[in-house]
Coordinates of C-alpha atoms and ligand atoms in Angstrom, one line a residue:
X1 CA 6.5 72.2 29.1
X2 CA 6.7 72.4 25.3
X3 CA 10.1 74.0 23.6
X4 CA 9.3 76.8 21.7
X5 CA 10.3 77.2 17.9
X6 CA 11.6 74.5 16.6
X7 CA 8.5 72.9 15.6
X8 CA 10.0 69.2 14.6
X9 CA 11.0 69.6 18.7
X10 CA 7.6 69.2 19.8
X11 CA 7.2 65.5 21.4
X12 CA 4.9 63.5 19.7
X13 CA 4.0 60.3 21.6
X14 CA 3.8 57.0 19.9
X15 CA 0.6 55.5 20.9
X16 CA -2.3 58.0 18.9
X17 CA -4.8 57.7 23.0
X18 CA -1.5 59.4 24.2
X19 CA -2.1 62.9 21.8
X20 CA -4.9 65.0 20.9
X21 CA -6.1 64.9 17.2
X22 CA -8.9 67.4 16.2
X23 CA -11.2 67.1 13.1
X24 CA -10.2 69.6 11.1
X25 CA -5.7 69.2 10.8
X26 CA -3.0 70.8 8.4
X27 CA -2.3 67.8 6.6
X28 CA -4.9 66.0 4.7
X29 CA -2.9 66.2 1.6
X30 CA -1.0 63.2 3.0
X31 CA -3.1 61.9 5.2
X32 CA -5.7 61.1 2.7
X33 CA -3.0 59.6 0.6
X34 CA -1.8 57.5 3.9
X35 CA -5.5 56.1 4.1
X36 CA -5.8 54.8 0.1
X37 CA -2.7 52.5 1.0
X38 CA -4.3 51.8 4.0
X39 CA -7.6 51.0 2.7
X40 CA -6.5 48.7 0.3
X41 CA -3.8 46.9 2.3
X42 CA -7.3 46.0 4.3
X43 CA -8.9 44.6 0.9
X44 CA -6.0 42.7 0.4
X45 CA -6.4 41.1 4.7
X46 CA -3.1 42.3 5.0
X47 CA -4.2 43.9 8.8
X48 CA -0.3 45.0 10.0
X49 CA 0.4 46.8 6.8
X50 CA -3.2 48.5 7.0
X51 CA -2.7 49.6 10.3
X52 CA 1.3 50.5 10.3
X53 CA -0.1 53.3 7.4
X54 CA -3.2 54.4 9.5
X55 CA -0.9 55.2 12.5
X56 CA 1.4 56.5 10.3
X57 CA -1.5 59.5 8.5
X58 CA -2.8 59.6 12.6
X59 CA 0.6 61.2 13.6
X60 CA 0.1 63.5 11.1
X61 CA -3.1 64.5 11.8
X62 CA -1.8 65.3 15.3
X63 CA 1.0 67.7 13.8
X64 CA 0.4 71.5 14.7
X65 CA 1.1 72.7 11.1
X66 CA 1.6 71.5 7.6
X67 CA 4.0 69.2 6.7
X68 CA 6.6 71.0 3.8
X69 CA 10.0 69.1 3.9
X70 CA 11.0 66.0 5.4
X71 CA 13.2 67.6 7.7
X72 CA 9.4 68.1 9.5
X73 CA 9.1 64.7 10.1
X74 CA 12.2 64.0 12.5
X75 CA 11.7 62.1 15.9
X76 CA 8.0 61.3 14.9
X77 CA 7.1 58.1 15.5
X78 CA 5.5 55.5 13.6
X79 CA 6.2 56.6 10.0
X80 CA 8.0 53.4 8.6
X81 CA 10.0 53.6 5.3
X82 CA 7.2 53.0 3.2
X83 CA 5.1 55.7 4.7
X84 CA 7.9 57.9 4.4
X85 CA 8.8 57.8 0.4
X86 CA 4.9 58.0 -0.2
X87 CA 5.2 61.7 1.7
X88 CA 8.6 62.2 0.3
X89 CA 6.8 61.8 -3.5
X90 CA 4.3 64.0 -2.8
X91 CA 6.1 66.5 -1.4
X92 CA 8.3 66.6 -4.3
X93 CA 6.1 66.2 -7.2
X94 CA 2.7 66.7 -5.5
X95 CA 1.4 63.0 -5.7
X96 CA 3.1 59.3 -5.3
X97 CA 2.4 57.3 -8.0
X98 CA 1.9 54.5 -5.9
X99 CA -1.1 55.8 -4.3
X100 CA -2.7 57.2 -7.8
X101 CA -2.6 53.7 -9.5
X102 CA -4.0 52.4 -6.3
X103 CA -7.1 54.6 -6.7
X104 CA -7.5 54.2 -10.4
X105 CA -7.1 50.8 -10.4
X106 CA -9.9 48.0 -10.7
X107 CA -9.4 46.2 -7.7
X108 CA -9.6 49.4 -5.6
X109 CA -12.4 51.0 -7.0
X110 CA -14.8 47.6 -6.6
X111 CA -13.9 46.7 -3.8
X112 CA -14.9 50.1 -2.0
X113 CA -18.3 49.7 -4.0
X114 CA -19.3 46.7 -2.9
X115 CA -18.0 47.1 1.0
X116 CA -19.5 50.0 0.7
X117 CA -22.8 47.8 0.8
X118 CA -24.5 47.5 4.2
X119 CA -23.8 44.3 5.3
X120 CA -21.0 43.5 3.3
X121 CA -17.1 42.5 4.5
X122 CA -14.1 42.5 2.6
X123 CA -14.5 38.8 2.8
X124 CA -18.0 38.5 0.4
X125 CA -16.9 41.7 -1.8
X126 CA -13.4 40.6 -2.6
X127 CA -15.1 36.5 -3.5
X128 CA -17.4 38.6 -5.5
X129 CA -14.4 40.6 -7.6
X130 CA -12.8 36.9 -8.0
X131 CA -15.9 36.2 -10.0
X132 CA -15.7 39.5 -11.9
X133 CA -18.3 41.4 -10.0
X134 CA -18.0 44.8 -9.5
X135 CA -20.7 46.9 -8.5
X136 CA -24.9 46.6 -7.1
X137 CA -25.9 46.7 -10.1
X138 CA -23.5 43.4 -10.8
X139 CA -24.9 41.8 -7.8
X140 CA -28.6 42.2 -9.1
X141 CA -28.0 42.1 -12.4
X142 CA -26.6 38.4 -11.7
X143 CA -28.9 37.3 -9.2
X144 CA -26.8 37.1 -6.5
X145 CA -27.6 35.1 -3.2
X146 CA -27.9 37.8 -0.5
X147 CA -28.5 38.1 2.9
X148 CA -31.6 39.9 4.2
X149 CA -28.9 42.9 5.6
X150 CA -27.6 42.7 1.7
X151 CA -30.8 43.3 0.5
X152 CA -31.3 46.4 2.1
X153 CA -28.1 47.3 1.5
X154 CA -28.7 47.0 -2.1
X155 CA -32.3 48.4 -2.2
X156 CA -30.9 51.7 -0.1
X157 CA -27.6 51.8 -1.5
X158 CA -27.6 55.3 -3.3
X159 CA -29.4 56.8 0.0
X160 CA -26.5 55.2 1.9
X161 CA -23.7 56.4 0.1
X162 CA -24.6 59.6 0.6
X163 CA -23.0 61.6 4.2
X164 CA -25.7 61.7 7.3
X165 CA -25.1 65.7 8.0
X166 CA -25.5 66.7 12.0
X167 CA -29.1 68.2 11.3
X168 CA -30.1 64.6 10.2
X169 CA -28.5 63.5 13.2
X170 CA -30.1 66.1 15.4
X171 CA -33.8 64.5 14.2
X172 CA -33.2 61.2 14.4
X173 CA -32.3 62.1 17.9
X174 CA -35.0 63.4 18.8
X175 CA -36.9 60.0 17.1
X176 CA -34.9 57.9 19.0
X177 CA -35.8 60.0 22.4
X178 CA -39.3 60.0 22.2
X179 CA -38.9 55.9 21.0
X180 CA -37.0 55.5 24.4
X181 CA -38.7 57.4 26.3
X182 CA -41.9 56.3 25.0
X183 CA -41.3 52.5 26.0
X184 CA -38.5 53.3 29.0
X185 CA -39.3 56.5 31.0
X186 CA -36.3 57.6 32.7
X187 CA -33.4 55.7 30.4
X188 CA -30.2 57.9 29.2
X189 CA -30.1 58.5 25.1
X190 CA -26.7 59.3 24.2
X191 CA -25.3 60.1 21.0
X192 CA -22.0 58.5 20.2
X193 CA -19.8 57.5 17.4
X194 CA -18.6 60.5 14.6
X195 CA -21.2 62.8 16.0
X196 CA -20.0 62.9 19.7
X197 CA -16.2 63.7 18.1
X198 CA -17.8 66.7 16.8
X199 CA -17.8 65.3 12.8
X200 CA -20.1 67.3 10.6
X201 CA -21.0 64.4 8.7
X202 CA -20.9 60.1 8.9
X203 CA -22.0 57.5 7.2
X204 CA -24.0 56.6 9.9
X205 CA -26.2 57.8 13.4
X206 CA -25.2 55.7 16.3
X207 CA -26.3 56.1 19.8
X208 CA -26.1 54.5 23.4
X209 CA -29.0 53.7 25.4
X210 CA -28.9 53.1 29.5
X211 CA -31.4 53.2 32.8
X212 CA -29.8 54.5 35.5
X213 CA -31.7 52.1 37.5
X214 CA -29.5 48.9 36.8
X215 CA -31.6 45.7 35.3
X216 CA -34.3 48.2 33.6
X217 CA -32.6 48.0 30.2
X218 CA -32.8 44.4 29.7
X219 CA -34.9 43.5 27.2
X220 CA -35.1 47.0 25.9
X221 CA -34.3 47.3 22.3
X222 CA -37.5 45.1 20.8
X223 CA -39.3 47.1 22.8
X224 CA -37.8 50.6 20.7
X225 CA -37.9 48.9 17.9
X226 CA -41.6 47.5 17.6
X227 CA -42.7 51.1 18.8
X228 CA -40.2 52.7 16.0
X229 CA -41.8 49.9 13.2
X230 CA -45.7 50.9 14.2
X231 CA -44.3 54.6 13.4
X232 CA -43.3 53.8 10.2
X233 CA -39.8 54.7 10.9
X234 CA -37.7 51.6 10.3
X235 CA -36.9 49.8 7.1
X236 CA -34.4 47.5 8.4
X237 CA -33.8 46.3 11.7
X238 CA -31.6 43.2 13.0
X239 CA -31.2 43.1 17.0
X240 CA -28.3 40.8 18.0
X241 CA -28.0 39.5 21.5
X242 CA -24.1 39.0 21.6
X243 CA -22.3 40.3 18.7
X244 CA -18.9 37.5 19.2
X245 CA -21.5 34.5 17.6
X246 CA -23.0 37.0 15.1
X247 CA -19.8 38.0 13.5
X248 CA -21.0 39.2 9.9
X249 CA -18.0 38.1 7.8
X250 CA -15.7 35.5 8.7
X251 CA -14.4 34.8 12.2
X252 CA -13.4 37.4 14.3
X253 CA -10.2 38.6 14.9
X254 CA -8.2 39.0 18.1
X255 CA -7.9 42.8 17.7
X256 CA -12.0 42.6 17.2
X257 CA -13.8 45.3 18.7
X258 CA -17.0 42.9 19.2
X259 CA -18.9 43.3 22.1
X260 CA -22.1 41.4 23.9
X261 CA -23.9 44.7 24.2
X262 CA -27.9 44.3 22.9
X263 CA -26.8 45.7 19.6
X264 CA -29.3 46.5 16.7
X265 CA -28.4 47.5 13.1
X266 CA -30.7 49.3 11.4
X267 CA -31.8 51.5 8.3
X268 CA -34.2 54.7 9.7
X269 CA -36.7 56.4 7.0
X270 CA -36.1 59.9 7.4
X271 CA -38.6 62.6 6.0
X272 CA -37.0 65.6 4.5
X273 CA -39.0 68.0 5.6
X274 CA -38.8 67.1 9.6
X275 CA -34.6 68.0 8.7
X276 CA -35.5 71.3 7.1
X277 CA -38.7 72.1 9.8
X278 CA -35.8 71.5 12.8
X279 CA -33.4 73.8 10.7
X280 CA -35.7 76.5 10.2
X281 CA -37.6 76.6 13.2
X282 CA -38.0 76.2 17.2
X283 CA -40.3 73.3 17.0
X284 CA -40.3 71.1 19.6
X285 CA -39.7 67.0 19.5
X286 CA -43.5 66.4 19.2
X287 CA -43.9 68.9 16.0
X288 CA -41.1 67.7 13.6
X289 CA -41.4 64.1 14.5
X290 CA -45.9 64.5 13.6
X291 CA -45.1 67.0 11.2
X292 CA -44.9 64.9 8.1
X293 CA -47.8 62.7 8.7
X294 CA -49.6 63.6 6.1
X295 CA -46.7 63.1 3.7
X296 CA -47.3 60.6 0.9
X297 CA -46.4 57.5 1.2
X298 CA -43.4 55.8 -0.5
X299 CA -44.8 54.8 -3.9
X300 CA -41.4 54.9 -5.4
X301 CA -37.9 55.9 -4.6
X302 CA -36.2 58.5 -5.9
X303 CA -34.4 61.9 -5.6
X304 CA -37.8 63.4 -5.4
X305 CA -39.5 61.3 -2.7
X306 CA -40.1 62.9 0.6
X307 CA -37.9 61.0 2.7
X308 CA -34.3 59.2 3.1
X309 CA -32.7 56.2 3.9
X310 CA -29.8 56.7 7.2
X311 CA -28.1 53.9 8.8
X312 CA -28.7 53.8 12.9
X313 CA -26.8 51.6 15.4
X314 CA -28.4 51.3 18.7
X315 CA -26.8 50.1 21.6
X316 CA -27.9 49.2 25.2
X317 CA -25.9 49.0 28.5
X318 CA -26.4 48.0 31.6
X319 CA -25.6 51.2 33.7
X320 CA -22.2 49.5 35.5
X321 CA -20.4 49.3 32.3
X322 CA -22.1 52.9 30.7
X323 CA -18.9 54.7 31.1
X324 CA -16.8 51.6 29.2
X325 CA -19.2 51.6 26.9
X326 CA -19.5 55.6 26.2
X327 CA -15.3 55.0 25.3
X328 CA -15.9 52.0 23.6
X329 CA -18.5 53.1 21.1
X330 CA -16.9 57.4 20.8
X331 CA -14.5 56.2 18.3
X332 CA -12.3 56.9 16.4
X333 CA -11.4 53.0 15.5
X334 CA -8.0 53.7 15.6
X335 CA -8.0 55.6 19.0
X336 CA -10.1 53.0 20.3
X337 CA -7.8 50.4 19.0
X338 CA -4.4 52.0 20.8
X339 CA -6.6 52.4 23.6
X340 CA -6.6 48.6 23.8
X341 CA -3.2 48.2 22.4
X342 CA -1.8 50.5 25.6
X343 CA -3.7 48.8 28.1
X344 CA -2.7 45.6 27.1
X345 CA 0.8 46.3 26.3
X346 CA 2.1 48.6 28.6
X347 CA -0.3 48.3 31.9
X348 CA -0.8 44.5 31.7
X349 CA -4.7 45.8 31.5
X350 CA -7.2 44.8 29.4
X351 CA -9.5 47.1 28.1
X352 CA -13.4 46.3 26.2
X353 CA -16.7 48.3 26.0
X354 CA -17.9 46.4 28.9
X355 CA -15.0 46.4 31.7
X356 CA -11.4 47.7 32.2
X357 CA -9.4 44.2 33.7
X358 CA -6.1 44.7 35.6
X359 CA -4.0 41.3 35.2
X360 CA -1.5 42.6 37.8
X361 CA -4.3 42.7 40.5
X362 CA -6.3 40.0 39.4
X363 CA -9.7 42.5 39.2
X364 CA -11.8 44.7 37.2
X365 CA -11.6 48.3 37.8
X366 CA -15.3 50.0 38.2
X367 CA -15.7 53.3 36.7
X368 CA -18.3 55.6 36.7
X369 CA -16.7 58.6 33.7
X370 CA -14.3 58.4 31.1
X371 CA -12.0 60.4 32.7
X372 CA -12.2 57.5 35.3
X373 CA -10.9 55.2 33.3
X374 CA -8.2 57.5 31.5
X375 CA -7.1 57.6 34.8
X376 CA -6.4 53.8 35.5
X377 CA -4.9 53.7 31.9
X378 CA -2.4 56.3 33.5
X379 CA -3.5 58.6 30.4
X380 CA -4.5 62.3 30.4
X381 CA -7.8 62.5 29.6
X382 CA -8.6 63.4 25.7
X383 CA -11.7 64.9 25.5
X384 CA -14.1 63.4 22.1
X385 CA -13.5 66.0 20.0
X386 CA -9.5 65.1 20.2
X387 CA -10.0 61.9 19.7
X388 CA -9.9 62.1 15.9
X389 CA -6.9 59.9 15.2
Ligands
GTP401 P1 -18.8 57.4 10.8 O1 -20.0 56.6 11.2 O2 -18.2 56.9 9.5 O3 -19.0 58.9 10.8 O4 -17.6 57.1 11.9 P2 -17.7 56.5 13.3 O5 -16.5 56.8 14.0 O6 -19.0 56.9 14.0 O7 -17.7 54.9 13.0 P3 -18.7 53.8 13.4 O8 -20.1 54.2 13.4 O9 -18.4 52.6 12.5 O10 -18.3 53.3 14.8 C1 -18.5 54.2 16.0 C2 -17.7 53.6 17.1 O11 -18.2 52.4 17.5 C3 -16.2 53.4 16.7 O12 -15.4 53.7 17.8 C4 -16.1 51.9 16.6 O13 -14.9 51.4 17.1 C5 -17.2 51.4 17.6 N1 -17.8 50.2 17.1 C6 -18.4 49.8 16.0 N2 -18.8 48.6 16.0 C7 -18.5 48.1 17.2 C8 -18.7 46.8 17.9 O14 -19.3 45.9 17.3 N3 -18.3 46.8 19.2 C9 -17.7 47.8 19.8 N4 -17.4 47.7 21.1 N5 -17.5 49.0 19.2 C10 -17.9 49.1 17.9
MN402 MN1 -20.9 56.3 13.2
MN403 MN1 -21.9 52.8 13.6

């Protein structure tokens, strides 16, 4: 039962799987702020600082109303000192200096451009601003040595900066339906990721692919994407096996979210006109996705071509682990990371896309739902949309 009034009263739970955080919250005026220090504590590797002031903005994301004194902010957890005179500035003089020179300042601003390259990890981009690189246009302009993902990253870099909206998402849904169902009759297509949390836009498409007839997915994915290539709908593909030995930047970290699903990274060419055909009428799969055969083809890139680059992630699971894999792969990172963090630290679980391990009882817990699994975790379920942390 929640006491009324006093709104500083209201119990706010530490870890952010424990509360419900929509999209759309009162306090993006700080939170935003929060997530520049955040940001750049991760360009700097400094992972505990990064993530002691994403918690921090994920508490307030959580908060029923708007923030307007610091006299709001009593009993909430996980707002350390620094946290706290950031909000206290910006409550008093409407921005924290700290956080302004952060976002004006050189360091900051090249390293989101060039991490902001598909394929590249704070590792490569932050050697690169050592050597006084500082955008694409650096990297080409210098002849950089660059990876095949780079590449594409490069060549597709304006298309990829710009937001995936939901109607984009809805066609290459529908593309990545008829690819399954095409080569798979009968597997599951589910959309995950920013999308499934109800986000109007992301920077990329991802879905979750399954048979409910276990052993049928194996070897699916070249299969989707040789029939998606004789389309004409890739530009980029790389299928990895088992993500831990294909870790793209550096070795990975303990609080890794790597899995050994059949992952594959890819870049989708998108025409325009199926996006505004879905929005505009009733046509089926079949029309939109046939609809803009008779396009031109891609001569040259630009604001005026027909189509658009959009980043996918596919990922296939064996049927057993579907319901690990559909929390693993919903987001948000830092939900997802808690999740792990409250397994671990206060059941003596351990939680990955694949299984949920209890080290107590010496076994791994089959589920078949999410709320399954909430369960075991001894957690209220939090539907996607409230998982926005
Ligand atoms: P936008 O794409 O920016 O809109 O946000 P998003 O929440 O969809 O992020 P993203 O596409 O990067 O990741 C979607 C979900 O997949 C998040 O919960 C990630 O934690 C998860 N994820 C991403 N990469 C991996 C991975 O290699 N292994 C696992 N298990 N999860 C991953
Ligand atoms: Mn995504
Ligand atoms: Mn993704």
């Amino acid at each position: 039962p929640k006491p009324n009034g006093d709104p500083t009263a209201m119990l706010m739970k530490s870890y952010a799987c424990q509360r419900r955080t929509p999209l759309k919250h009162h306090n993006s005026f700080l939170t935003e702020a929060l997530e520049i220090l955040s940001q750049n504590a991760e360009y700097n590797d400094n992972e505990g600082r990064s993530v002691a002031f994403r918690r921090a903005a994920s508490v307030l994301k959580a908060l029923p109303r708007r923030v307007r004194s610091m006299q709001d902010l009593r009993c909430l957890p996980c707002l350390g000192d620094h946290s706290q005179r950031v909000i206290k500035e910006i409550l008093e003089d409407g921005s924290s200096r700290e956080v302004e020179s952060t976002r004006q300042s050189e360091q900051y601003q090249a390293m989101k451009a060039l991490t902001g390259i598909f394929g590249v990890g704070v590792r490569t981009a932050d050697r690169w601003f050592r050597e006084g690189l500082r955008s694409p246009d650096d990297l080409i302009r210098t002849g950089q040595q660059l990876n095949r993902e780079q590449q594409a990253g490069v060549q597709y870099y304006d298309d990829l900066q710009k937001p995936v909206t939901k109607a984009e998402a809805d066609v290459i849904s529908d593309i990545v339906e008829k690819a399954v169902h095409a080569v798979l009759p009968g597997a599951e297509i589910q959309l995950m990721g920013g999308f499934r949390r109800g986000k109007e836009v992301g920077h990329d498409v991802d879905f979750l692919i399954t048979h409910p007839e276990e052993g049928k997915e194996e070897g699916l994915m070249p299969k989707i994407t040789n029939w998606l290539k004789e389309q004409g709908l890739l530009l980029y593909q790389k299928t990895t096996r088992n993500s831990y030995l294909e870790k793209m930047d550096g070795p990975a970290r303990a609080s890794s979210n790597m899995d050994r699903f059949e992952r594959c990274f890819s870049i989708f060419k998108l025409q325009k006109c199926a996006v505004s055909c879905k929005l505009s009428s009733t046509a089926s799969a079949e029309d939109v996705s046939t609809a803009c055969e008779r396009e031109r083809p891609d001569e040259h890139h630009s604001e005026a071509s027909g189509w658009r680059a959009v980043r996918v992630d596919l990922v296939v699971s064996p049927y057993s682990q579907f319901a690990f894999a559909t929390l693993g792969w919903t987001g948000s990172k830092l939900f997802e990371r808690e999740l792990r963090r409250w397994a671990g630290q206060e059941k003596h679980m351990s939680l990955s896309s694949h299984a949920l391990y209890d080290s107590k009882q010496n076994l791994y817990l089959r589920a078949k739902t999410e709320e399954e699994i909430f369960a075991y975790l001894g957690l209220e379920f939090i539907p996607p949309s409230e998982r926005n942390a």
